[in-house]
Amino acid sequence: TSRLRLYGPDLDADGPRRLTLVSELRTAVLDGALEVHVQPQAALASGRIAGVEALVRWQHPSLGPIGPDEFIPVAERSGLIGPLTSQVLDASLAACATWQAGGHDLAVAVNLSTRSLHEADLVEHVARLLACHGVAAEKLTLEVTEGSVMVDPTRSVAVLRRLRDLGVRLSVDDFGTGYSSLSYLQRLPVQEVKIDRSFVAALHSGAENVAIVRAIITLGRNLGLEVVAEGVEDQATWDLLTSLDCDLVQGWHLARAMPIDDLLPWLAARTVQ
Ligand code: C2E
Ligand code: CA
Ligand code: CA
Ligand code: CA
């Protein structure tokens, strides 16, 4: 396109895409063109749908769908992560309020990137949005990764404490992939730990992997945390996690992420079965 030419022919192969992504992502964020999808989580003991995780989606006008793994880092580098996080929170809490009003007691989890965790007014902003949508704080879970907490542990823990004081639930995402010591989990004011998909996907392929997942579940249990397994793709993994006493599961075996408006129809269809 003519747009690519603006940056000149002498940039490295990846350059033009990155540059257009920044400017087009800016437009998408400012226009509110990003969409929020939700992926259900089930409680293993009861089979009940306890809530959803909000996952942001970008349908690029010419490149098609671009995954958050690609554009979240771009948003972080270009100062767009603040407004992006704010939009995801707003859409998620609006959806949560609608579900509650319809008698569906569903919680919602939102991912916080490293930058958002260190945004000066994050706590006030979350408090404001909860009040604005009339959603009880305990219906919101904020997911942070070990990595983002480790950037500035002292400050992160202080922010997490303030969120915790608001009544918001906190979760450690992608657990097991970082480099922090296991004992660090004990010092984080969190209520939940999410076992990274890489361990869950490998569950059926060896006793060592079962041992790792069992260890994380036991650790979480002993620290009084709820344990979520993400990336559950088949019944065998589901059954294994049930036998390991995992609390919640999320993954394609239950449902893929779907548009917000599809959730209640999906729930209704599931109940009928
Ligand atoms: P995540 O937080 O670990 O989210 C889980 C990812 O695994 C999602 O990818 C989800 O669609 C995918 N997934 C869920 N179940 C399965 C399964 O059974 N099998 C497989 N193979 N994959 C599964 P997605 O939506 O592409 O998001 C990727 C990452 O982008 C997320 O990883 C999260 O780190 C980030 N992200 C997504 N939405 C947001 C957001 O609103 N804000 C921020 N800061 N980050 C976000
Ligand atoms: Ca997550
Ligand atoms: Ca994760
Ligand atoms: Ca991830």
Coordinates of C-alpha atoms and ligand atoms in Angstrom, one line a residue:
T1 CA 0.0 0.0 0.0
S2 CA 1.0 3.6 -0.3
R3 CA 1.3 3.8 3.4
L4 CA 4.2 1.4 3.6
R5 CA 6.2 3.5 1.1
L6 CA 6.1 6.4 3.5
Y7 CA 8.8 4.7 5.6
G8 CA 11.2 4.2 2.7
P9 CA 12.7 1.1 1.2
D10 CA 15.8 0.8 3.3
L11 CA 14.2 -0.5 6.5
D12 CA 14.6 -4.1 7.6
A13 CA 12.0 -6.5 6.6
D14 CA 10.1 -6.3 9.8
G15 CA 10.2 -2.5 10.1
P16 CA 7.3 -1.5 7.9
R17 CA 4.9 -3.9 9.5
R18 CA 5.9 -2.7 12.9
L19 CA 5.6 0.9 12.0
T20 CA 2.2 0.5 10.4
L21 CA 1.0 -1.6 13.3
V22 CA 1.8 1.2 15.7
S23 CA -0.1 3.9 13.8
E24 CA -3.0 1.6 12.9
L25 CA -3.1 0.2 16.4
R26 CA -3.3 3.8 17.7
T27 CA -6.3 4.5 15.3
A28 CA -7.9 1.2 16.4
V29 CA -7.6 2.0 20.1
L30 CA -8.7 5.6 19.7
D31 CA -11.7 4.5 17.6
G32 CA -12.6 1.8 20.0
A33 CA -12.2 -0.7 17.2
L34 CA -10.6 -3.5 19.4
E35 CA -13.0 -6.2 20.4
V36 CA -13.2 -8.1 23.7
H37 CA -13.8 -11.8 23.6
V38 CA -14.4 -14.0 26.6
Q39 CA -13.4 -17.6 27.4
P40 CA -15.4 -19.5 30.0
Q41 CA -13.8 -21.1 33.0
A42 CA -15.4 -24.1 34.7
A43 CA -15.2 -25.3 38.3
L44 CA -14.0 -28.9 38.1
A45 CA -15.9 -30.2 41.2
S46 CA -19.3 -28.9 40.1
G47 CA -19.0 -28.4 36.4
R48 CA -20.4 -24.9 36.9
I49 CA -19.2 -22.0 34.8
A50 CA -17.7 -19.7 37.3
G51 CA -16.6 -16.9 35.0
V52 CA -14.7 -15.9 32.0
E53 CA -11.3 -14.4 31.0
A54 CA -11.4 -11.4 28.7
L55 CA -9.1 -11.6 25.7
V56 CA -8.7 -8.7 23.4
R57 CA -9.0 -9.1 19.6
W58 CA -7.9 -6.9 16.7
Q59 CA -9.4 -7.4 13.3
H60 CA -7.0 -5.4 11.1
P61 CA -8.8 -3.9 8.0
S62 CA -6.3 -5.4 5.5
L63 CA -4.0 -7.8 7.5
G64 CA -7.0 -9.7 9.1
P65 CA -6.9 -10.9 12.7
I66 CA -3.8 -10.0 14.6
G67 CA -3.2 -11.8 17.9
P68 CA -2.7 -10.0 21.2
D69 CA 0.7 -11.8 21.5
E70 CA 1.8 -9.5 18.6
F71 CA 0.0 -6.3 19.4
I72 CA 0.1 -6.1 23.2
P73 CA 3.9 -5.6 23.1
V74 CA 3.4 -2.9 20.4
A75 CA 0.8 -1.2 22.6
E76 CA 3.2 -1.4 25.6
R77 CA 6.1 0.3 23.7
S78 CA 3.9 3.0 22.1
G79 CA 2.0 4.3 25.1
L80 CA -1.3 2.7 24.0
I81 CA -1.5 0.1 26.7
G82 CA -3.2 2.5 29.1
P83 CA -6.2 3.2 26.9
L84 CA -6.3 -0.4 25.7
T85 CA -6.4 -1.8 29.2
S86 CA -9.0 0.7 30.1
Q87 CA -11.2 -0.3 27.2
V88 CA -10.9 -4.0 28.0
L89 CA -11.8 -3.3 31.7
D90 CA -14.7 -1.2 30.7
A91 CA -16.1 -3.7 28.2
S92 CA -15.6 -6.6 30.7
L93 CA -17.2 -4.9 33.6
A94 CA -20.1 -3.7 31.4
A95 CA -20.6 -7.3 30.3
C96 CA -20.3 -8.6 33.9
A97 CA -23.0 -6.1 35.1
T98 CA -25.3 -7.3 32.3
W99 CA -24.8 -10.9 33.3
Q100 CA -25.4 -10.2 37.0
A101 CA -28.6 -8.2 36.1
G102 CA -29.8 -11.3 34.2
G103 CA -29.2 -13.6 37.2
H104 CA -25.9 -15.1 36.0
D105 CA -23.4 -14.9 38.7
L106 CA -20.3 -14.8 36.5
A107 CA -16.9 -13.3 37.4
V108 CA -14.6 -11.8 34.9
A109 CA -10.8 -11.9 34.6
V110 CA -8.8 -9.2 32.9
N111 CA -5.1 -9.4 31.9
L112 CA -2.8 -6.6 33.2
S113 CA 0.4 -6.0 31.3
T114 CA 3.6 -5.0 32.9
R115 CA 3.1 -1.3 32.0
S116 CA -0.5 -1.2 33.2
L117 CA 0.6 -2.6 36.6
H118 CA 2.8 0.5 36.9
E119 CA 0.4 3.1 35.6
A120 CA 0.1 5.7 38.4
D121 CA -3.7 5.9 38.5
L122 CA -4.5 2.2 37.9
V123 CA -6.0 1.6 41.3
E124 CA -8.2 4.7 41.2
H125 CA -9.2 3.8 37.7
V126 CA -10.3 0.3 38.6
A127 CA -12.2 1.6 41.5
R128 CA -14.0 4.2 39.3
L129 CA -14.9 1.6 36.7
L130 CA -16.3 -0.9 39.3
A131 CA -18.4 1.9 40.8
C132 CA -19.5 3.1 37.4
H133 CA -20.8 -0.3 36.3
G134 CA -22.0 -1.3 39.8
V135 CA -20.0 -4.5 39.8
A136 CA -18.8 -5.9 43.1
A137 CA -15.0 -5.9 43.3
E138 CA -14.8 -9.6 44.1
K139 CA -16.3 -10.3 40.6
L140 CA -13.2 -8.9 39.0
T141 CA -10.0 -10.8 38.8
L142 CA -6.8 -9.1 37.6
E143 CA -4.2 -11.4 36.1
V144 CA -0.6 -10.5 36.3
T145 CA 2.5 -12.5 35.3
E146 CA 5.4 -13.3 37.5
G147 CA 7.6 -11.5 34.9
S148 CA 5.6 -8.3 35.2
V149 CA 5.8 -8.4 39.0
M150 CA 9.5 -9.0 39.0
V151 CA 10.3 -5.9 37.0
D152 CA 9.8 -3.9 40.2
P153 CA 8.7 -6.3 42.9
T154 CA 8.4 -3.7 45.8
R155 CA 6.3 -1.4 43.8
S156 CA 4.2 -4.2 42.2
V157 CA 3.4 -5.7 45.6
A158 CA 2.3 -2.3 46.8
V159 CA 0.0 -1.8 43.9
L160 CA -1.3 -5.4 44.2
R161 CA -2.0 -4.7 48.0
R162 CA -4.0 -1.7 47.1
L163 CA -6.0 -3.6 44.5
R164 CA -6.5 -6.3 47.1
D165 CA -7.8 -3.7 49.6
L166 CA -10.4 -2.7 47.0
G167 CA -11.6 -6.3 47.1
V168 CA -10.4 -7.2 43.6
R169 CA -9.2 -10.8 43.2
L170 CA -5.6 -11.2 41.9
S171 CA -4.2 -14.1 39.9
V172 CA -0.7 -15.1 38.9
D173 CA -0.9 -15.9 35.2
D174 CA 1.5 -18.3 33.2
F175 CA 2.7 -19.7 36.5
G176 CA 5.9 -21.8 36.2
T177 CA 7.3 -20.0 33.2
G178 CA 9.1 -17.2 35.1
Y179 CA 12.4 -17.3 36.9
S180 CA 11.3 -16.3 40.4
S181 CA 11.5 -18.8 43.2
L182 CA 8.4 -20.7 44.2
S183 CA 8.5 -19.1 47.6
Y184 CA 7.9 -15.8 46.0
L185 CA 4.3 -16.8 45.4
Q186 CA 3.8 -16.7 49.2
R187 CA 4.7 -13.0 49.3
L188 CA 2.3 -11.9 46.6
P189 CA -1.1 -10.8 47.8
V190 CA -2.9 -13.1 45.3
Q191 CA -5.8 -15.5 45.6
E192 CA -5.3 -17.5 42.4
V193 CA -2.6 -19.1 40.4
K194 CA -2.9 -20.2 36.7
I195 CA -0.8 -23.1 35.6
D196 CA 0.8 -22.2 32.3
R197 CA -0.6 -23.8 29.2
S198 CA 2.7 -25.4 28.3
F199 CA 2.5 -27.7 31.4
V200 CA -1.1 -28.5 30.9
A201 CA -0.6 -29.3 27.2
A202 CA 2.2 -31.7 28.2
L203 CA 0.2 -33.5 30.9
H204 CA -0.6 -36.6 28.9
S205 CA 2.9 -37.0 27.6
G206 CA 4.8 -38.2 30.6
A207 CA 4.9 -38.8 34.4
E208 CA 7.3 -35.9 34.9
N209 CA 4.7 -33.4 33.6
V210 CA 2.1 -34.8 35.9
A211 CA 4.5 -34.4 38.7
I212 CA 5.1 -30.7 37.9
V213 CA 1.4 -29.9 37.6
R214 CA 0.7 -31.9 40.8
A215 CA 3.4 -29.9 42.6
I216 CA 1.9 -26.6 41.5
I217 CA -1.5 -27.6 42.6
T218 CA -0.2 -28.8 46.0
L219 CA 1.8 -25.6 46.4
G220 CA -1.3 -23.4 45.5
R221 CA -3.5 -25.4 47.9
N222 CA -1.1 -25.1 50.7
L223 CA -0.9 -21.3 50.2
G224 CA -4.7 -21.2 50.2
L225 CA -5.0 -20.2 46.5
E226 CA -7.4 -21.3 43.9
V227 CA -5.7 -23.1 41.1
V228 CA -6.7 -22.7 37.4
A229 CA -5.4 -24.8 34.6
E230 CA -5.4 -23.1 31.2
G231 CA -5.2 -24.7 27.8
V232 CA -7.2 -27.8 28.5
E233 CA -7.8 -29.3 25.1
D234 CA -9.2 -32.7 25.7
Q235 CA -11.3 -34.9 28.1
A236 CA -8.2 -36.9 29.2
T237 CA -6.5 -33.7 30.5
W238 CA -9.8 -32.6 32.1
D239 CA -10.1 -35.9 33.9
L240 CA -6.5 -35.9 35.0
L241 CA -6.8 -32.4 36.4
T242 CA -10.0 -33.5 38.3
S243 CA -8.0 -36.3 39.9
L244 CA -5.2 -33.9 40.8
D245 CA -7.8 -31.8 42.6
C246 CA -7.4 -28.7 40.4
D247 CA -10.1 -26.0 41.1
L248 CA -10.9 -24.5 37.7
V249 CA -10.2 -25.2 34.0
Q250 CA -10.2 -23.1 30.9
G251 CA -9.5 -24.2 27.4
W252 CA -10.7 -25.3 24.0
H253 CA -12.2 -28.5 25.4
L254 CA -14.7 -26.3 27.2
A255 CA -14.9 -23.4 24.8
R256 CA -12.8 -21.1 22.7
A257 CA -12.9 -17.4 23.4
M258 CA -16.1 -16.0 21.9
P259 CA -17.7 -12.5 21.4
I260 CA -19.3 -11.2 24.6
D261 CA -22.8 -11.4 23.1
D262 CA -22.3 -15.2 22.4
L263 CA -21.7 -16.1 26.0
L264 CA -25.3 -16.3 27.3
P265 CA -26.5 -18.3 24.3
W266 CA -23.5 -20.6 24.8
L267 CA -24.4 -21.0 28.5
A268 CA -28.1 -21.7 27.6
A269 CA -27.1 -24.4 25.0
R270 CA -24.8 -26.0 27.5
T271 CA -27.5 -26.2 30.2
V272 CA -30.0 -27.9 27.9
Q273 CA -27.6 -30.8 27.1
Ligands
C2E1 P1 -3.0 -15.6 28.3 O1 -3.4 -14.6 29.3 O2 -2.1 -16.7 28.8 O3 -4.3 -16.2 27.6 C1 -4.5 -17.5 27.2 C2 -4.3 -17.7 25.8 O4 -4.4 -19.0 25.5 C3 -5.3 -17.0 24.9 O5 -4.6 -16.6 23.7 C4 -6.3 -18.0 24.6 O6 -7.1 -17.8 23.5 C5 -5.4 -19.2 24.5 N1 -6.1 -20.5 24.7 C6 -7.1 -20.7 25.6 N2 -7.4 -22.0 25.6 C7 -6.6 -22.6 24.8 C8 -6.4 -24.0 24.4 O7 -7.1 -24.9 24.9 N3 -5.4 -24.3 23.6 C9 -4.6 -23.4 23.1 N4 -3.7 -23.7 22.2 N5 -4.7 -22.1 23.4 C10 -5.7 -21.7 24.3 P2 -4.8 -15.1 23.1 O8 -6.2 -14.7 23.2 O9 -4.2 -15.2 21.7 O10 -3.9 -14.2 24.0 C11 -2.6 -14.4 24.1 C12 -2.0 -13.5 25.2 O11 -2.2 -12.1 24.9 C13 -2.7 -13.8 26.5 O12 -2.1 -14.9 27.1 C14 -2.3 -12.5 27.3 O13 -1.0 -12.6 27.8 C15 -2.3 -11.5 26.1 N6 -3.6 -10.8 26.2 C16 -4.8 -11.1 25.7 N7 -5.7 -10.2 25.9 C17 -5.1 -9.2 26.7 C18 -5.6 -8.0 27.2 O14 -6.7 -7.6 27.2 N8 -4.6 -7.2 27.9 C19 -3.3 -7.7 28.0 N9 -2.5 -6.9 28.7 N10 -2.9 -8.8 27.5 C20 -3.8 -9.6 26.8
CA2 CA -4.3 -14.5 31.2
CA3 CA -1.9 -17.6 30.8
CA4 CA 0.4 -16.6 27.9

